[in-house]
Amino acid sequence: MTDEEELSVADLVGKRLLRVTTAWHHYAEDEPSLLHLWLHLEGLGPVQFHTPGTGLSLRIDQPHEPYSMEQDGHVTVTDDSPDVPVTGFVGQPIRSVREIRYRDAHVDFAAGLTLQFPGGSFRLLALDDELVLAHDRHLGRVEAYLHEDVTLARVVQTCHGFPSQWDAWTTGGQYLYLRYRHGEGSVEQHPSEDTDTWDGEESRLWTEWDDGTNGGCIELADFLALADLQLAPDAELSV
């Protein structure tokens, strides 16, 4: 990877978080706002998250230095601030990256990401052209319009062990391939269960982890808990 290179969210899965850098815009009378976030990831380097307009953009880019603006405050840059929730996950690998969509009667767009670590997860949102960090934090009325496609409507087990694997479909209609072998679990997104459709832009890795057991069998409930997925109350199961 090179500086300024755009990344996809799948590039982050499995990478260990080494350091967190934040840039804050300080205004004269208002609370500081998050301008940029850099996650320093093993094997990638500093990944900058910013909002160029609607949604998030990810790229390899070095943190900049603090600077002042003549009429609009100043920008400070800090490393591993304890006030930034993602700092608590330094040293852990990113287990999954999922899209958060904002939907109301008028618009539907990618509003942010949920990054899951072994020790928990946090949300990074781009709302009104600002970055918002939300870890165990309810954002008020906007929460009703934020959606993650993590609920399964149908699951078909295609192998019971070595590997344990399933075909699954979310309530939003997305097909997922669930697999567990040698203690490694993964969730992949594809257009359909037809493997001939698995090589295009719609395919990507959602989730990946290694539990260290080298096992080849896992119960669906345990797999879903590790993958941070859930079954719909009326989910159709075929095992």
JSON list of C-alpha atoms in Angstrom, two decimals:
[
{"chain": "A", "resi": 1, "resn": "MET", "atom": "CA", "xyz": [0.00, 0.00, 0.00]},
{"chain": "A", "resi": 2, "resn": "THR", "atom": "CA", "xyz": [1.13, 3.56, -0.71]},
{"chain": "A", "resi": 3, "resn": "ASP", "atom": "CA", "xyz": [0.20, 6.96, 0.71]},
{"chain": "A", "resi": 4, "resn": "GLU", "atom": "CA", "xyz": [-3.11, 8.35, -0.58]},
{"chain": "A", "resi": 5, "resn": "GLU", "atom": "CA", "xyz": [-4.19, 4.88, -1.78]},
{"chain": "A", "resi": 6, "resn": "GLU", "atom": "CA", "xyz": [-7.92, 4.28, -1.33]},
{"chain": "A", "resi": 7, "resn": "LEU", "atom": "CA", "xyz": [-8.87, 1.18, 0.68]},
{"chain": "A", "resi": 8, "resn": "SER", "atom": "CA", "xyz": [-11.89, -1.06, 0.88]},
{"chain": "A", "resi": 9, "resn": "VAL", "atom": "CA", "xyz": [-13.27, -2.08, 4.27]},
{"chain": "A", "resi": 10, "resn": "ALA", "atom": "CA", "xyz": [-12.25, -5.70, 3.61]},
{"chain": "A", "resi": 11, "resn": "ASP", "atom": "CA", "xyz": [-8.59, -4.57, 3.67]},
{"chain": "A", "resi": 12, "resn": "LEU", "atom": "CA", "xyz": [-8.93, -3.90, 7.42]},
{"chain": "A", "resi": 13, "resn": "VAL", "atom": "CA", "xyz": [-10.19, -7.32, 8.51]},
{"chain": "A", "resi": 14, "resn": "GLY", "atom": "CA", "xyz": [-7.60, -9.29, 10.45]},
{"chain": "A", "resi": 15, "resn": "LYS", "atom": "CA", "xyz": [-5.19, -6.36, 10.85]},
{"chain": "A", "resi": 16, "resn": "ARG", "atom": "CA", "xyz": [-3.90, -5.60, 14.36]},
{"chain": "A", "resi": 17, "resn": "LEU", "atom": "CA", "xyz": [-4.44, -2.10, 15.75]},
{"chain": "A", "resi": 18, "resn": "LEU", "atom": "CA", "xyz": [-1.11, -0.57, 16.82]},
{"chain": "A", "resi": 19, "resn": "ARG", "atom": "CA", "xyz": [-1.92, 3.07, 17.53]},
{"chain": "A", "resi": 20, "resn": "VAL", "atom": "CA", "xyz": [-4.72, 5.62, 17.20]},
{"chain": "A", "resi": 21, "resn": "THR", "atom": "CA", "xyz": [-4.23, 9.23, 16.07]},
{"chain": "A", "resi": 22, "resn": "THR", "atom": "CA", "xyz": [-6.97, 11.86, 16.06]},
{"chain": "A", "resi": 23, "resn": "ALA", "atom": "CA", "xyz": [-7.18, 15.40, 14.71]},
{"chain": "A", "resi": 24, "resn": "TRP", "atom": "CA", "xyz": [-9.64, 17.75, 16.44]},
{"chain": "A", "resi": 25, "resn": "HIS", "atom": "CA", "xyz": [-10.98, 21.02, 15.12]},
{"chain": "A", "resi": 26, "resn": "HIS", "atom": "CA", "xyz": [-11.30, 23.56, 17.95]},
{"chain": "A", "resi": 27, "resn": "TYR", "atom": "CA", "xyz": [-13.65, 26.50, 17.44]},
{"chain": "A", "resi": 28, "resn": "ALA", "atom": "CA", "xyz": [-13.78, 29.61, 19.56]},
{"chain": "A", "resi": 29, "resn": "GLU", "atom": "CA", "xyz": [-16.91, 28.73, 21.57]},
{"chain": "A", "resi": 30, "resn": "ASP", "atom": "CA", "xyz": [-18.01, 25.24, 20.48]},
{"chain": "A", "resi": 31, "resn": "GLU", "atom": "CA", "xyz": [-16.96, 21.76, 21.58]},
{"chain": "A", "resi": 32, "resn": "PRO", "atom": "CA", "xyz": [-14.07, 20.31, 19.53]},
{"chain": "A", "resi": 33, "resn": "SER", "atom": "CA", "xyz": [-15.18, 18.20, 16.56]},
{"chain": "A", "resi": 34, "resn": "LEU", "atom": "CA", "xyz": [-13.38, 15.16, 15.14]},
{"chain": "A", "resi": 35, "resn": "LEU", "atom": "CA", "xyz": [-11.73, 16.12, 11.86]},
{"chain": "A", "resi": 36, "resn": "HIS", "atom": "CA", "xyz": [-9.72, 12.97, 11.04]},
{"chain": "A", "resi": 37, "resn": "LEU", "atom": "CA", "xyz": [-9.09, 9.56, 12.58]},
{"chain": "A", "resi": 38, "resn": "TRP", "atom": "CA", "xyz": [-6.04, 7.41, 11.80]},
{"chain": "A", "resi": 39, "resn": "LEU", "atom": "CA", "xyz": [-5.89, 3.74, 12.76]},
{"chain": "A", "resi": 40, "resn": "HIS", "atom": "CA", "xyz": [-2.29, 2.50, 12.54]},
{"chain": "A", "resi": 41, "resn": "LEU", "atom": "CA", "xyz": [-2.68, -1.12, 11.41]},
{"chain": "A", "resi": 42, "resn": "GLU", "atom": "CA", "xyz": [-0.09, -3.84, 11.26]},
{"chain": "A", "resi": 43, "resn": "GLY", "atom": "CA", "xyz": [0.82, -4.55, 7.65]},
{"chain": "A", "resi": 44, "resn": "LEU", "atom": "CA", "xyz": [-0.99, -1.46, 6.32]},
{"chain": "A", "resi": 45, "resn": "GLY", "atom": "CA", "xyz": [0.31, 1.58, 8.17]},
{"chain": "A", "resi": 46, "resn": "PRO", "atom": "CA", "xyz": [-1.81, 4.63, 9.08]},
{"chain": "A", "resi": 47, "resn": "VAL", "atom": "CA", "xyz": [-5.33, 4.40, 7.64]},
{"chain": "A", "resi": 48, "resn": "GLN", "atom": "CA", "xyz": [-7.08, 7.76, 7.58]},
{"chain": "A", "resi": 49, "resn": "PHE", "atom": "CA", "xyz": [-10.86, 7.90, 8.01]},
{"chain": "A", "resi": 50, "resn": "HIS", "atom": "CA", "xyz": [-12.48, 11.12, 6.88]},
{"chain": "A", "resi": 51, "resn": "THR", "atom": "CA", "xyz": [-15.71, 12.36, 5.37]},
{"chain": "A", "resi": 52, "resn": "PRO", "atom": "CA", "xyz": [-15.36, 14.12, 1.99]},
{"chain": "A", "resi": 53, "resn": "GLY", "atom": "CA", "xyz": [-19.12, 14.70, 1.88]},
{"chain": "A", "resi": 54, "resn": "THR", "atom": "CA", "xyz": [-21.55, 11.83, 2.26]},
{"chain": "A", "resi": 55, "resn": "GLY", "atom": "CA", "xyz": [-20.16, 8.68, 3.84]},
{"chain": "A", "resi": 56, "resn": "LEU", "atom": "CA", "xyz": [-16.62, 7.69, 4.84]},
{"chain": "A", "resi": 57, "resn": "SER", "atom": "CA", "xyz": [-13.42, 7.55, 2.83]},
{"chain": "A", "resi": 58, "resn": "LEU", "atom": "CA", "xyz": [-10.47, 5.32, 3.81]},
{"chain": "A", "resi": 59, "resn": "ARG", "atom": "CA", "xyz": [-6.92, 5.78, 2.56]},
{"chain": "A", "resi": 60, "resn": "ILE", "atom": "CA", "xyz": [-3.32, 5.22, 3.53]},
{"chain": "A", "resi": 61, "resn": "ASP", "atom": "CA", "xyz": [-2.06, 8.62, 4.67]},
{"chain": "A", "resi": 62, "resn": "GLN", "atom": "CA", "xyz": [0.34, 9.92, 7.32]},
{"chain": "A", "resi": 63, "resn": "PRO", "atom": "CA", "xyz": [-1.09, 12.04, 10.17]},
{"chain": "A", "resi": 64, "resn": "HIS", "atom": "CA", "xyz": [-0.46, 15.74, 9.71]},
{"chain": "A", "resi": 65, "resn": "GLU", "atom": "CA", "xyz": [0.92, 18.20, 12.26]},
{"chain": "A", "resi": 66, "resn": "PRO", "atom": "CA", "xyz": [-1.25, 20.56, 14.37]},
{"chain": "A", "resi": 67, "resn": "TYR", "atom": "CA", "xyz": [-2.01, 23.86, 12.70]},
{"chain": "A", "resi": 68, "resn": "SER", "atom": "CA", "xyz": [-3.84, 27.15, 13.21]},
{"chain": "A", "resi": 69, "resn": "MET", "atom": "CA", "xyz": [-6.46, 28.80, 11.01]},
{"chain": "A", "resi": 70, "resn": "GLU", "atom": "CA", "xyz": [-6.74, 32.56, 10.80]},
{"chain": "A", "resi": 71, "resn": "GLN", "atom": "CA", "xyz": [-10.49, 32.87, 11.35]},
{"chain": "A", "resi": 72, "resn": "ASP", "atom": "CA", "xyz": [-11.68, 29.39, 12.23]},
{"chain": "A", "resi": 73, "resn": "GLY", "atom": "CA", "xyz": [-9.87, 28.10, 15.31]},
{"chain": "A", "resi": 74, "resn": "HIS", "atom": "CA", "xyz": [-7.07, 25.54, 15.29]},
{"chain": "A", "resi": 75, "resn": "VAL", "atom": "CA", "xyz": [-6.45, 21.80, 14.88]},
{"chain": "A", "resi": 76, "resn": "THR", "atom": "CA", "xyz": [-4.75, 19.59, 17.47]},
{"chain": "A", "resi": 77, "resn": "VAL", "atom": "CA", "xyz": [-3.38, 16.09, 16.79]},
{"chain": "A", "resi": 78, "resn": "THR", "atom": "CA", "xyz": [-3.05, 13.47, 19.53]},
{"chain": "A", "resi": 79, "resn": "ASP", "atom": "CA", "xyz": [-1.95, 9.82, 19.80]},
{"chain": "A", "resi": 80, "resn": "ASP", "atom": "CA", "xyz": [-3.75, 7.14, 21.83]},
{"chain": "A", "resi": 81, "resn": "SER", "atom": "CA", "xyz": [-5.98, 9.55, 23.72]},
{"chain": "A", "resi": 82, "resn": "PRO", "atom": "CA", "xyz": [-7.87, 7.71, 26.51]},
{"chain": "A", "resi": 83, "resn": "ASP", "atom": "CA", "xyz": [-10.92, 9.83, 25.60]},
{"chain": "A", "resi": 84, "resn": "VAL", "atom": "CA", "xyz": [-11.15, 8.13, 22.19]},
{"chain": "A", "resi": 85, "resn": "PRO", "atom": "CA", "xyz": [-12.99, 4.81, 22.65]},
{"chain": "A", "resi": 86, "resn": "VAL", "atom": "CA", "xyz": [-11.14, 2.87, 19.96]},
{"chain": "A", "resi": 87, "resn": "THR", "atom": "CA", "xyz": [-7.86, 3.40, 21.85]},
{"chain": "A", "resi": 88, "resn": "GLY", "atom": "CA", "xyz": [-9.02, 0.68, 24.25]},
{"chain": "A", "resi": 89, "resn": "PHE", "atom": "CA", "xyz": [-8.61, -1.87, 21.44]},
{"chain": "A", "resi": 90, "resn": "VAL", "atom": "CA", "xyz": [-4.93, -1.16, 20.72]},
{"chain": "A", "resi": 91, "resn": "GLY", "atom": "CA", "xyz": [-3.10, -4.48, 20.39]},
{"chain": "A", "resi": 92, "resn": "GLN", "atom": "CA", "xyz": [-6.19, -6.34, 19.14]},
{"chain": "A", "resi": 93, "resn": "PRO", "atom": "CA", "xyz": [-6.97, -7.45, 15.56]},
{"chain": "A", "resi": 94, "resn": "ILE", "atom": "CA", "xyz": [-10.01, -6.16, 13.71]},
{"chain": "A", "resi": 95, "resn": "ARG", "atom": "CA", "xyz": [-12.42, -9.10, 13.63]},
{"chain": "A", "resi": 96, "resn": "SER", "atom": "CA", "xyz": [-15.04, -7.58, 11.33]},
{"chain": "A", "resi": 97, "resn": "VAL", "atom": "CA", "xyz": [-16.02, -4.40, 9.52]},
{"chain": "A", "resi": 98, "resn": "ARG", "atom": "CA", "xyz": [-19.70, -3.83, 8.71]},
{"chain": "A", "resi": 99, "resn": "GLU", "atom": "CA", "xyz": [-21.51, -1.06, 6.91]},
{"chain": "A", "resi": 100, "resn": "ILE", "atom": "CA", "xyz": [-24.03, 1.16, 8.69]},
{"chain": "A", "resi": 101, "resn": "ARG", "atom": "CA", "xyz": [-26.71, 2.66, 6.46]},
{"chain": "A", "resi": 102, "resn": "TYR", "atom": "CA", "xyz": [-28.87, 5.70, 7.13]},
{"chain": "A", "resi": 103, "resn": "ARG", "atom": "CA", "xyz": [-32.41, 5.20, 5.83]},
{"chain": "A", "resi": 104, "resn": "ASP", "atom": "CA", "xyz": [-35.44, 7.43, 6.08]},
{"chain": "A", "resi": 105, "resn": "ALA", "atom": "CA", "xyz": [-38.34, 8.25, 3.75]},
{"chain": "A", "resi": 106, "resn": "HIS", "atom": "CA", "xyz": [-36.10, 10.33, 1.50]},
{"chain": "A", "resi": 107, "resn": "VAL", "atom": "CA", "xyz": [-32.52, 9.00, 1.50]},
{"chain": "A", "resi": 108, "resn": "ASP", "atom": "CA", "xyz": [-30.55, 5.78, 1.82]},
{"chain": "A", "resi": 109, "resn": "PHE", "atom": "CA", "xyz": [-26.76, 6.03, 2.06]},
{"chain": "A", "resi": 110, "resn": "ALA", "atom": "CA", "xyz": [-23.72, 4.45, 3.73]},
{"chain": "A", "resi": 111, "resn": "ALA", "atom": "CA", "xyz": [-23.35, 6.48, 6.91]},
{"chain": "A", "resi": 112, "resn": "GLY", "atom": "CA", "xyz": [-20.48, 4.68, 8.63]},
{"chain": "A", "resi": 113, "resn": "LEU", "atom": "CA", "xyz": [-18.89, 1.48, 9.86]},
{"chain": "A", "resi": 114, "resn": "THR", "atom": "CA", "xyz": [-18.91, -0.81, 12.87]},
{"chain": "A", "resi": 115, "resn": "LEU", "atom": "CA", "xyz": [-15.48, -2.26, 13.65]},
{"chain": "A", "resi": 116, "resn": "GLN", "atom": "CA", "xyz": [-15.51, -5.32, 15.88]},
{"chain": "A", "resi": 117, "resn": "PHE", "atom": "CA", "xyz": [-12.53, -6.42, 17.97]},
{"chain": "A", "resi": 118, "resn": "PRO", "atom": "CA", "xyz": [-12.20, -9.42, 20.32]},
{"chain": "A", "resi": 119, "resn": "GLY", "atom": "CA", "xyz": [-12.78, -7.01, 23.20]},
{"chain": "A", "resi": 120, "resn": "GLY", "atom": "CA", "xyz": [-15.81, -5.21, 21.77]},
{"chain": "A", "resi": 121, "resn": "SER", "atom": "CA", "xyz": [-16.79, -2.89, 18.96]},
{"chain": "A", "resi": 122, "resn": "PHE", "atom": "CA", "xyz": [-17.20, 0.76, 18.08]},
{"chain": "A", "resi": 123, "resn": "ARG", "atom": "CA", "xyz": [-19.05, 2.74, 15.45]},
{"chain": "A", "resi": 124, "resn": "LEU", "atom": "CA", "xyz": [-17.61, 5.47, 13.27]},
{"chain": "A", "resi": 125, "resn": "LEU", "atom": "CA", "xyz": [-20.23, 7.60, 11.52]},
{"chain": "A", "resi": 126, "resn": "ALA", "atom": "CA", "xyz": [-20.20, 10.41, 8.99]},
{"chain": "A", "resi": 127, "resn": "LEU", "atom": "CA", "xyz": [-23.19, 12.61, 9.82]},
{"chain": "A", "resi": 128, "resn": "ASP", "atom": "CA", "xyz": [-23.69, 16.15, 8.51]},
{"chain": "A", "resi": 129, "resn": "ASP", "atom": "CA", "xyz": [-20.12, 16.10, 7.10]},
{"chain": "A", "resi": 130, "resn": "GLU", "atom": "CA", "xyz": [-18.66, 15.37, 10.55]},
{"chain": "A", "resi": 131, "resn": "LEU", "atom": "CA", "xyz": [-17.02, 12.27, 12.00]},
{"chain": "A", "resi": 132, "resn": "VAL", "atom": "CA", "xyz": [-18.81, 10.86, 15.05]},
{"chain": "A", "resi": 133, "resn": "LEU", "atom": "CA", "xyz": [-17.34, 8.19, 17.34]},
{"chain": "A", "resi": 134, "resn": "ALA", "atom": "CA", "xyz": [-20.02, 6.12, 19.05]},
{"chain": "A", "resi": 135, "resn": "HIS", "atom": "CA", "xyz": [-18.97, 3.39, 21.49]},
{"chain": "A", "resi": 136, "resn": "ASP", "atom": "CA", "xyz": [-21.81, 2.19, 23.74]},
{"chain": "A", "resi": 137, "resn": "ARG", "atom": "CA", "xyz": [-23.34, 5.58, 22.99]},
{"chain": "A", "resi": 138, "resn": "HIS", "atom": "CA", "xyz": [-26.92, 6.20, 21.91]},
{"chain": "A", "resi": 139, "resn": "LEU", "atom": "CA", "xyz": [-27.14, 9.03, 19.40]},
{"chain": "A", "resi": 140, "resn": "GLY", "atom": "CA", "xyz": [-30.72, 10.00, 20.12]},
{"chain": "A", "resi": 141, "resn": "ARG", "atom": "CA", "xyz": [-33.33, 10.32, 17.39]},
{"chain": "A", "resi": 142, "resn": "VAL", "atom": "CA", "xyz": [-30.88, 9.45, 14.61]},
{"chain": "A", "resi": 143, "resn": "GLU", "atom": "CA", "xyz": [-30.58, 5.87, 15.94]},
{"chain": "A", "resi": 144, "resn": "ALA", "atom": "CA", "xyz": [-33.98, 4.99, 14.44]},
{"chain": "A", "resi": 145, "resn": "TYR", "atom": "CA", "xyz": [-32.53, 5.56, 10.96]},
{"chain": "A", "resi": 146, "resn": "LEU", "atom": "CA", "xyz": [-29.26, 3.64, 11.38]},
{"chain": "A", "resi": 147, "resn": "HIS", "atom": "CA", "xyz": [-29.28, 0.03, 10.17]},
{"chain": "A", "resi": 148, "resn": "GLU", "atom": "CA", "xyz": [-26.83, -2.87, 10.01]},
{"chain": "A", "resi": 149, "resn": "ASP", "atom": "CA", "xyz": [-27.67, -5.96, 7.96]},
{"chain": "A", "resi": 150, "resn": "VAL", "atom": "CA", "xyz": [-26.70, -8.51, 10.65]},
{"chain": "A", "resi": 151, "resn": "THR", "atom": "CA", "xyz": [-29.96, -10.44, 11.19]},
{"chain": "A", "resi": 152, "resn": "LEU", "atom": "CA", "xyz": [-30.29, -13.79, 9.43]},
{"chain": "A", "resi": 153, "resn": "ALA", "atom": "CA", "xyz": [-33.63, -14.81, 7.95]},
{"chain": "A", "resi": 154, "resn": "ARG", "atom": "CA", "xyz": [-32.51, -18.19, 6.60]},
{"chain": "A", "resi": 155, "resn": "VAL", "atom": "CA", "xyz": [-29.58, -20.52, 7.36]},
{"chain": "A", "resi": 156, "resn": "VAL", "atom": "CA", "xyz": [-28.75, -23.80, 5.58]},
{"chain": "A", "resi": 157, "resn": "GLN", "atom": "CA", "xyz": [-25.96, -25.97, 6.99]},
{"chain": "A", "resi": 158, "resn": "THR", "atom": "CA", "xyz": [-23.91, -27.38, 4.10]},
{"chain": "A", "resi": 159, "resn": "CYS", "atom": "CA", "xyz": [-21.25, -29.22, 6.16]},
{"chain": "A", "resi": 160, "resn": "HIS", "atom": "CA", "xyz": [-21.38, -30.36, 9.80]},
{"chain": "A", "resi": 161, "resn": "GLY", "atom": "CA", "xyz": [-17.68, -30.51, 10.57]},
{"chain": "A", "resi": 162, "resn": "PHE", "atom": "CA", "xyz": [-14.15, -30.05, 9.22]},
{"chain": "A", "resi": 163, "resn": "PRO", "atom": "CA", "xyz": [-15.29, -27.53, 8.13]},
{"chain": "A", "resi": 164, "resn": "SER", "atom": "CA", "xyz": [-18.54, -26.43, 9.72]},
{"chain": "A", "resi": 165, "resn": "GLN", "atom": "CA", "xyz": [-20.19, -24.25, 7.11]},
{"chain": "A", "resi": 166, "resn": "TRP", "atom": "CA", "xyz": [-23.50, -22.66, 6.23]},
{"chain": "A", "resi": 167, "resn": "ASP", "atom": "CA", "xyz": [-25.24, -20.69, 3.51]},
{"chain": "A", "resi": 168, "resn": "ALA", "atom": "CA", "xyz": [-27.13, -17.78, 5.07]},
{"chain": "A", "resi": 169, "resn": "TRP", "atom": "CA", "xyz": [-29.33, -14.91, 3.94]},
{"chain": "A", "resi": 170, "resn": "THR", "atom": "CA", "xyz": [-29.93, -11.73, 5.94]},
{"chain": "A", "resi": 171, "resn": "THR", "atom": "CA", "xyz": [-33.31, -10.09, 6.37]},
{"chain": "A", "resi": 172, "resn": "GLY", "atom": "CA", "xyz": [-32.08, -7.56, 3.81]},
{"chain": "A", "resi": 173, "resn": "GLY", "atom": "CA", "xyz": [-31.53, -10.32, 1.25]},
{"chain": "A", "resi": 174, "resn": "GLN", "atom": "CA", "xyz": [-27.72, -10.43, 1.39]},
{"chain": "A", "resi": 175, "resn": "TYR", "atom": "CA", "xyz": [-26.15, -13.88, 0.92]},
{"chain": "A", "resi": 176, "resn": "LEU", "atom": "CA", "xyz": [-23.37, -14.82, 3.38]},
{"chain": "A", "resi": 177, "resn": "TYR", "atom": "CA", "xyz": [-21.02, -17.81, 3.41]},
{"chain": "A", "resi": 178, "resn": "LEU", "atom": "CA", "xyz": [-20.17, -18.90, 6.97]},
{"chain": "A", "resi": 179, "resn": "ARG", "atom": "CA", "xyz": [-17.18, -21.20, 7.51]},
{"chain": "A", "resi": 180, "resn": "TYR", "atom": "CA", "xyz": [-15.17, -22.59, 10.46]},
{"chain": "A", "resi": 181, "resn": "ARG", "atom": "CA", "xyz": [-12.06, -24.78, 10.10]},
{"chain": "A", "resi": 182, "resn": "HIS", "atom": "CA", "xyz": [-8.77, -25.19, 12.03]},
{"chain": "A", "resi": 183, "resn": "GLY", "atom": "CA", "xyz": [-10.16, -22.82, 14.66]},
{"chain": "A", "resi": 184, "resn": "GLU", "atom": "CA", "xyz": [-10.62, -20.08, 12.07]},
{"chain": "A", "resi": 185, "resn": "GLY", "atom": "CA", "xyz": [-14.04, -18.57, 11.42]},
{"chain": "A", "resi": 186, "resn": "SER", "atom": "CA", "xyz": [-15.00, -16.35, 8.52]},
{"chain": "A", "resi": 187, "resn": "VAL", "atom": "CA", "xyz": [-18.03, -14.65, 7.02]},
{"chain": "A", "resi": 188, "resn": "GLU", "atom": "CA", "xyz": [-17.95, -13.74, 3.34]},
{"chain": "A", "resi": 189, "resn": "GLN", "atom": "CA", "xyz": [-20.42, -11.67, 1.37]},
{"chain": "A", "resi": 190, "resn": "HIS", "atom": "CA", "xyz": [-21.25, -12.82, -2.18]},
{"chain": "A", "resi": 191, "resn": "PRO", "atom": "CA", "xyz": [-24.01, -12.12, -4.71]},
{"chain": "A", "resi": 192, "resn": "SER", "atom": "CA", "xyz": [-25.45, -15.63, -4.26]},
{"chain": "A", "resi": 193, "resn": "GLU", "atom": "CA", "xyz": [-24.61, -19.18, -3.20]},
{"chain": "A", "resi": 194, "resn": "ASP", "atom": "CA", "xyz": [-23.54, -19.91, -6.79]},
{"chain": "A", "resi": 195, "resn": "THR", "atom": "CA", "xyz": [-19.71, -19.94, -6.57]},
{"chain": "A", "resi": 196, "resn": "ASP", "atom": "CA", "xyz": [-19.48, -18.71, -10.17]},
{"chain": "A", "resi": 197, "resn": "THR", "atom": "CA", "xyz": [-20.65, -15.29, -8.85]},
{"chain": "A", "resi": 198, "resn": "TRP", "atom": "CA", "xyz": [-17.94, -15.01, -6.17]},
{"chain": "A", "resi": 199, "resn": "ASP", "atom": "CA", "xyz": [-15.19, -13.16, -8.03]},
{"chain": "A", "resi": 200, "resn": "GLY", "atom": "CA", "xyz": [-16.79, -9.75, -8.61]},
{"chain": "A", "resi": 201, "resn": "GLU", "atom": "CA", "xyz": [-16.88, -6.43, -6.78]},
{"chain": "A", "resi": 202, "resn": "GLU", "atom": "CA", "xyz": [-19.91, -7.51, -4.73]},
{"chain": "A", "resi": 203, "resn": "SER", "atom": "CA", "xyz": [-17.83, -10.18, -2.95]},
{"chain": "A", "resi": 204, "resn": "ARG", "atom": "CA", "xyz": [-15.83, -9.31, 0.16]},
{"chain": "A", "resi": 205, "resn": "LEU", "atom": "CA", "xyz": [-14.70, -10.60, 3.51]},
{"chain": "A", "resi": 206, "resn": "TRP", "atom": "CA", "xyz": [-16.96, -9.50, 6.39]},
{"chain": "A", "resi": 207, "resn": "THR", "atom": "CA", "xyz": [-15.47, -11.26, 9.39]},
{"chain": "A", "resi": 208, "resn": "GLU", "atom": "CA", "xyz": [-12.42, -13.34, 10.28]},
{"chain": "A", "resi": 209, "resn": "TRP", "atom": "CA", "xyz": [-11.00, -14.70, 13.54]},
{"chain": "A", "resi": 210, "resn": "ASP", "atom": "CA", "xyz": [-8.83, -17.47, 14.97]},
{"chain": "A", "resi": 211, "resn": "ASP", "atom": "CA", "xyz": [-9.84, -18.89, 18.33]},
{"chain": "A", "resi": 212, "resn": "GLY", "atom": "CA", "xyz": [-6.59, -20.83, 18.76]},
{"chain": "A", "resi": 213, "resn": "THR", "atom": "CA", "xyz": [-8.28, -24.23, 19.15]},
{"chain": "A", "resi": 214, "resn": "ASN", "atom": "CA", "xyz": [-7.50, -25.67, 15.70]},
{"chain": "A", "resi": 215, "resn": "GLY", "atom": "CA", "xyz": [-11.03, -27.09, 15.87]},
{"chain": "A", "resi": 216, "resn": "GLY", "atom": "CA", "xyz": [-13.21, -27.99, 12.91]},
{"chain": "A", "resi": 217, "resn": "CYS", "atom": "CA", "xyz": [-16.69, -28.19, 14.47]},
{"chain": "A", "resi": 218, "resn": "ILE", "atom": "CA", "xyz": [-18.74, -25.39, 15.98]},
{"chain": "A", "resi": 219, "resn": "GLU", "atom": "CA", "xyz": [-22.40, -24.94, 16.83]},
{"chain": "A", "resi": 220, "resn": "LEU", "atom": "CA", "xyz": [-24.28, -22.29, 14.86]},
{"chain": "A", "resi": 221, "resn": "ALA", "atom": "CA", "xyz": [-25.13, -20.31, 18.01]},
{"chain": "A", "resi": 222, "resn": "ASP", "atom": "CA", "xyz": [-21.47, -20.11, 19.00]},
{"chain": "A", "resi": 223, "resn": "PHE", "atom": "CA", "xyz": [-20.43, -19.14, 15.48]},
{"chain": "A", "resi": 224, "resn": "LEU", "atom": "CA", "xyz": [-23.00, -16.36, 15.32]},
{"chain": "A", "resi": 225, "resn": "ALA", "atom": "CA", "xyz": [-21.92, -15.00, 18.71]},
{"chain": "A", "resi": 226, "resn": "LEU", "atom": "CA", "xyz": [-18.30, -14.79, 17.55]},
{"chain": "A", "resi": 227, "resn": "ALA", "atom": "CA", "xyz": [-19.32, -13.26, 14.21]},
{"chain": "A", "resi": 228, "resn": "ASP", "atom": "CA", "xyz": [-21.67, -10.75, 15.87]},
{"chain": "A", "resi": 229, "resn": "LEU", "atom": "CA", "xyz": [-24.63, -11.98, 13.82]},
{"chain": "A", "resi": 230, "resn": "GLN", "atom": "CA", "xyz": [-28.10, -12.91, 15.05]},
{"chain": "A", "resi": 231, "resn": "LEU", "atom": "CA", "xyz": [-31.10, -14.96, 13.98]},
{"chain": "A", "resi": 232, "resn": "ALA", "atom": "CA", "xyz": [-34.45, -13.36, 13.24]},
{"chain": "A", "resi": 233, "resn": "PRO", "atom": "CA", "xyz": [-37.20, -14.62, 15.59]},
{"chain": "A", "resi": 234, "resn": "ASP", "atom": "CA", "xyz": [-38.84, -16.47, 12.68]},
{"chain": "A", "resi": 235, "resn": "ALA", "atom": "CA", "xyz": [-35.59, -17.53, 10.96]},
{"chain": "A", "resi": 236, "resn": "GLU", "atom": "CA", "xyz": [-35.76, -20.61, 8.75]},
{"chain": "A", "resi": 237, "resn": "LEU", "atom": "CA", "xyz": [-33.10, -23.17, 9.76]},
{"chain": "A", "resi": 238, "resn": "SER", "atom": "CA", "xyz": [-32.05, -26.25, 7.81]},
{"chain": "A", "resi": 239, "resn": "VAL", "atom": "CA", "xyz": [-29.40, -28.40, 9.52]}
]
